[in-house]
Tab-separated table of C-alpha atoms in Angstrom:
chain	number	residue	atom	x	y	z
A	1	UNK	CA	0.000	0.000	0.000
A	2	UNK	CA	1.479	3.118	-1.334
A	3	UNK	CA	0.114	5.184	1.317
A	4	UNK	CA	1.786	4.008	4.206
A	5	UNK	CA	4.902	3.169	2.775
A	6	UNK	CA	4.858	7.389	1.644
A	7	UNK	CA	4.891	8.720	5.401
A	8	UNK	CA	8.766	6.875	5.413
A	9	UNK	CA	9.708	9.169	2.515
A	10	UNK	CA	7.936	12.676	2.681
A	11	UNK	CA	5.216	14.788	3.136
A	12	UNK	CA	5.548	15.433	-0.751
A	13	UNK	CA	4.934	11.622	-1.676
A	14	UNK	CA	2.392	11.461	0.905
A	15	UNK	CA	0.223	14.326	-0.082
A	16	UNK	CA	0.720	13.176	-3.719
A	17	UNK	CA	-1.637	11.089	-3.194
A	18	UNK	CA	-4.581	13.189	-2.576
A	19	UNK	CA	-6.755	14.927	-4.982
A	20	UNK	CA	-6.860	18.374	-5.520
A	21	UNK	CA	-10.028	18.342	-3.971
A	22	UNK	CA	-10.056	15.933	-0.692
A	23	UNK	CA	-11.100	16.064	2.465
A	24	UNK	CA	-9.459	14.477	5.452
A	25	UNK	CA	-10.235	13.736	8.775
A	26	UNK	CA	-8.610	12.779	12.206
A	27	UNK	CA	-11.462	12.148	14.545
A	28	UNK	CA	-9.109	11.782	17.499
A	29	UNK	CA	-7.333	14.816	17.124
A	30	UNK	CA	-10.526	16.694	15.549
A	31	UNK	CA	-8.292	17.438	12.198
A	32	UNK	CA	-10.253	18.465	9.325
A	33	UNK	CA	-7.955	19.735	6.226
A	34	UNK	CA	-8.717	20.162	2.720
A	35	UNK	CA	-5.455	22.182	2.251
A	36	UNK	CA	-2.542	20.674	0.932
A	37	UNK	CA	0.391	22.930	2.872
A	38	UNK	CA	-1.785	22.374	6.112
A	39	UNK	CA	-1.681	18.582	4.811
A	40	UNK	CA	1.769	18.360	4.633
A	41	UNK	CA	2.794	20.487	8.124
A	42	UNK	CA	0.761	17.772	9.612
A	43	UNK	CA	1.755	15.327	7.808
A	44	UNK	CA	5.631	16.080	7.756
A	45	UNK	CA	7.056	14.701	11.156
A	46	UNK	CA	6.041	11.158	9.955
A	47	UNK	CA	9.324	11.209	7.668
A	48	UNK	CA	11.790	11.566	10.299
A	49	UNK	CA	14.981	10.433	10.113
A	50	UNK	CA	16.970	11.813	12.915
A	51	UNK	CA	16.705	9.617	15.740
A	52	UNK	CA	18.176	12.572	18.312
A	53	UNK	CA	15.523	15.186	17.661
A	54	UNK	CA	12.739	13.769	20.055
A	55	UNK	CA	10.205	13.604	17.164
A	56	UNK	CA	10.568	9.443	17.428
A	57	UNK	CA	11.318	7.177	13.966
A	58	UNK	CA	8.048	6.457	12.868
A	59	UNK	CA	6.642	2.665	11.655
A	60	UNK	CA	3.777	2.145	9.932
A	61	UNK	CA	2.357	-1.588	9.733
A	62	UNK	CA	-0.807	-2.076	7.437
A	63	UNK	CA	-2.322	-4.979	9.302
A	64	UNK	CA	-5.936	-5.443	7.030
A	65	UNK	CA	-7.055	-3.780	3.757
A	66	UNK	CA	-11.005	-4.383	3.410
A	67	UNK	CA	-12.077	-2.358	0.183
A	68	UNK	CA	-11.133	-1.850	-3.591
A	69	UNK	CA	-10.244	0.421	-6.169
A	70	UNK	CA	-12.754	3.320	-5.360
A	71	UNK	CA	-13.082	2.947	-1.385
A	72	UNK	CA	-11.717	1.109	1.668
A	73	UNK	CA	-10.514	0.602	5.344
A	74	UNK	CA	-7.130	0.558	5.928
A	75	UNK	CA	-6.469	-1.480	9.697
A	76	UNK	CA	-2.448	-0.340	10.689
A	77	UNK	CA	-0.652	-0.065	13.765
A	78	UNK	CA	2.257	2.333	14.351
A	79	UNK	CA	5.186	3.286	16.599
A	80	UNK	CA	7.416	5.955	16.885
A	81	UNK	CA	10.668	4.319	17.756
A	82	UNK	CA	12.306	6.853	20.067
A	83	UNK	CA	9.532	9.806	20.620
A	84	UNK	CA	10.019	12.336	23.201
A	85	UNK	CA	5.997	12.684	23.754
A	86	UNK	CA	2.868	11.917	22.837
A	87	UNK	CA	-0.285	13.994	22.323
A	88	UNK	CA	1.833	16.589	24.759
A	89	UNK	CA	2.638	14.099	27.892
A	90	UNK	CA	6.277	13.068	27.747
A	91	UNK	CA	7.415	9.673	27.499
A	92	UNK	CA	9.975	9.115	29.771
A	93	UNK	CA	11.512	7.018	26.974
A	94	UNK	CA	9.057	4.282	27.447
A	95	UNK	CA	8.085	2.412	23.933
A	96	UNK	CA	4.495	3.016	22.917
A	97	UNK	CA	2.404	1.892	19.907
A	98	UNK	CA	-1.209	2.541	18.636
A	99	UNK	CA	-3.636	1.135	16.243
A	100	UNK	CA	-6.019	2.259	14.178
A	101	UNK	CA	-8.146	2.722	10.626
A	102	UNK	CA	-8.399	4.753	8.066
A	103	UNK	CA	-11.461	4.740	5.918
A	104	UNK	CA	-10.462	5.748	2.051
A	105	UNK	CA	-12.679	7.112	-0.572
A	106	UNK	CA	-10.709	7.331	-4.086
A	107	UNK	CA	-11.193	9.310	-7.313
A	108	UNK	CA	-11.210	7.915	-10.540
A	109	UNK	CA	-7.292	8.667	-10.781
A	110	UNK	CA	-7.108	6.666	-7.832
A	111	UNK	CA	-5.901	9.789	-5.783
A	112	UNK	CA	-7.654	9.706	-2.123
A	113	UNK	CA	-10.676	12.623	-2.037
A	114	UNK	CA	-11.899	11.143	1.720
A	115	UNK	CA	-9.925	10.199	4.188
A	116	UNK	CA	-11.600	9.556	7.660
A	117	UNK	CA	-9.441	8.053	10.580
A	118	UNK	CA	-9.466	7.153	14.285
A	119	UNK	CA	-7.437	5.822	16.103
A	120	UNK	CA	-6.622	4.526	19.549
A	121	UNK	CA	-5.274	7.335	21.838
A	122	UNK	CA	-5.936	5.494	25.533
A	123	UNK	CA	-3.220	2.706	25.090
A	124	UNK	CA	-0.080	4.842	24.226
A	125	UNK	CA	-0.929	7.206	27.062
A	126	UNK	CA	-1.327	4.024	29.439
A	127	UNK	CA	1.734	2.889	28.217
A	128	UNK	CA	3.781	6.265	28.816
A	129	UNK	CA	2.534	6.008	32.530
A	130	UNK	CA	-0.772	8.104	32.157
A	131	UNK	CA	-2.940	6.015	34.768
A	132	UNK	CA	-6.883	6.790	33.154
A	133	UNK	CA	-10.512	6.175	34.387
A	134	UNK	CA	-12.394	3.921	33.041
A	135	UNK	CA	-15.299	5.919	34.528
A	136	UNK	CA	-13.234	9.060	32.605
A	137	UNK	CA	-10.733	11.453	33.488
A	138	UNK	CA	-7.101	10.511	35.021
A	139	UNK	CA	-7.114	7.886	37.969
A	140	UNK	CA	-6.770	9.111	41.098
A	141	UNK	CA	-9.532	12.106	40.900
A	142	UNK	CA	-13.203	10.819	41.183
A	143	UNK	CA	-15.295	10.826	38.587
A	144	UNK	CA	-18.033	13.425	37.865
A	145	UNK	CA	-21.713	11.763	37.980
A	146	UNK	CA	-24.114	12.391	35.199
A	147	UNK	CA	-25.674	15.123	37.057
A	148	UNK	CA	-22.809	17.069	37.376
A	149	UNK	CA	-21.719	19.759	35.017
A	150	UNK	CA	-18.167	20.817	34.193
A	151	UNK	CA	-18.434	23.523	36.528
A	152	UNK	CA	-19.559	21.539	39.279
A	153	UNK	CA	-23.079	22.470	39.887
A	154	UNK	CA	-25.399	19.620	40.293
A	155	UNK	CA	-28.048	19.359	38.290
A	156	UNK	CA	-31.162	16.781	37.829
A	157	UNK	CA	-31.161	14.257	34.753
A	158	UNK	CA	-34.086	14.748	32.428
A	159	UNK	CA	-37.465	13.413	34.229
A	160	UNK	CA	-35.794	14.072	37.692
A	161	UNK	CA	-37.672	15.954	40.168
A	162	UNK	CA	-33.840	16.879	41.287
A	163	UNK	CA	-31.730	17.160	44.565
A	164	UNK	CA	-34.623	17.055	47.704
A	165	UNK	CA	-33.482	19.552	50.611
A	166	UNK	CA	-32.536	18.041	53.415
């Protein structure tokens, strides 16, 4: 698969292979470009060669290709051999790895015009140390309920008469 095997070269070969007129789509990091220079800024620390910079040596596996010529899902996993952080928490040199899929739509040139990924973001953190919830939020502070808003105030669920005084 062409695709993958680009990200070891460049930005350039990667964003080759888009259409003029494309759309993609990182749910995870709620990345929606249809710009080819904001394409390849994103795109361009997947190419990295030097080891020393913190950026990590990144390896792409394609582990499943479901699909054909005009559409498909691509199932990879990937590591960044060497990475400094991830998603802003450093790594404390501990090895980390993801996996994820990528849902193509082609054009008749076979360029990609919809790209749609996710990705899973929970493992690598666990991995670096990052103890999280279950219930959400980072272990060791307790969960907000339902009824709570971000802010803290309590408030009923829909149908509930709410909080009775005491």
């Amino acid at each position: 698969m062409n695709w993958l095997k680009a990200f070891r070269e460049s930005a350039e070969k990667v964003c080759a292979l888009y259409a003029d007129d494309f759309l993609f789509e990182d749910l995870i990091l709620d990345q929606s470009i249809t710009d080819k220079a904001e394409l390849h800024r994103v795109f361009a620390p997947y190419a990295n060669t030097d080891r020393a910079n913190g950026i990590g040596i990144n390896r792409f596996r394609i582990d499943e290709y479901i699909g054909d010529s005009h559409s498909g899902i691509i199932r990879w996993s990937w590591e960044p051999d060497g990475a400094a952080a991830f998603l802003g928490v450093p790594t404390g040199g501990k090895p980390f790895s993801t996996s994820g899929q990528t849902f193509h739509i082609y054009d008749e040139d076979g360029r990609i015009r919809r790209e749609s990924t996710y990705w899973d973001a929970v493992a690598p953190l666990a991995a670096i140390g990052l103890a999280l919830s279950v219930h959400g939020g980072v272990a060791g502070r307790p969960p907000r309920s339902p009824a709570e808003h971000r802010d803290g105030a309590s408030v009923a669920p829909a149908g509930h008469p709410g909080p009775r005084a005491a």
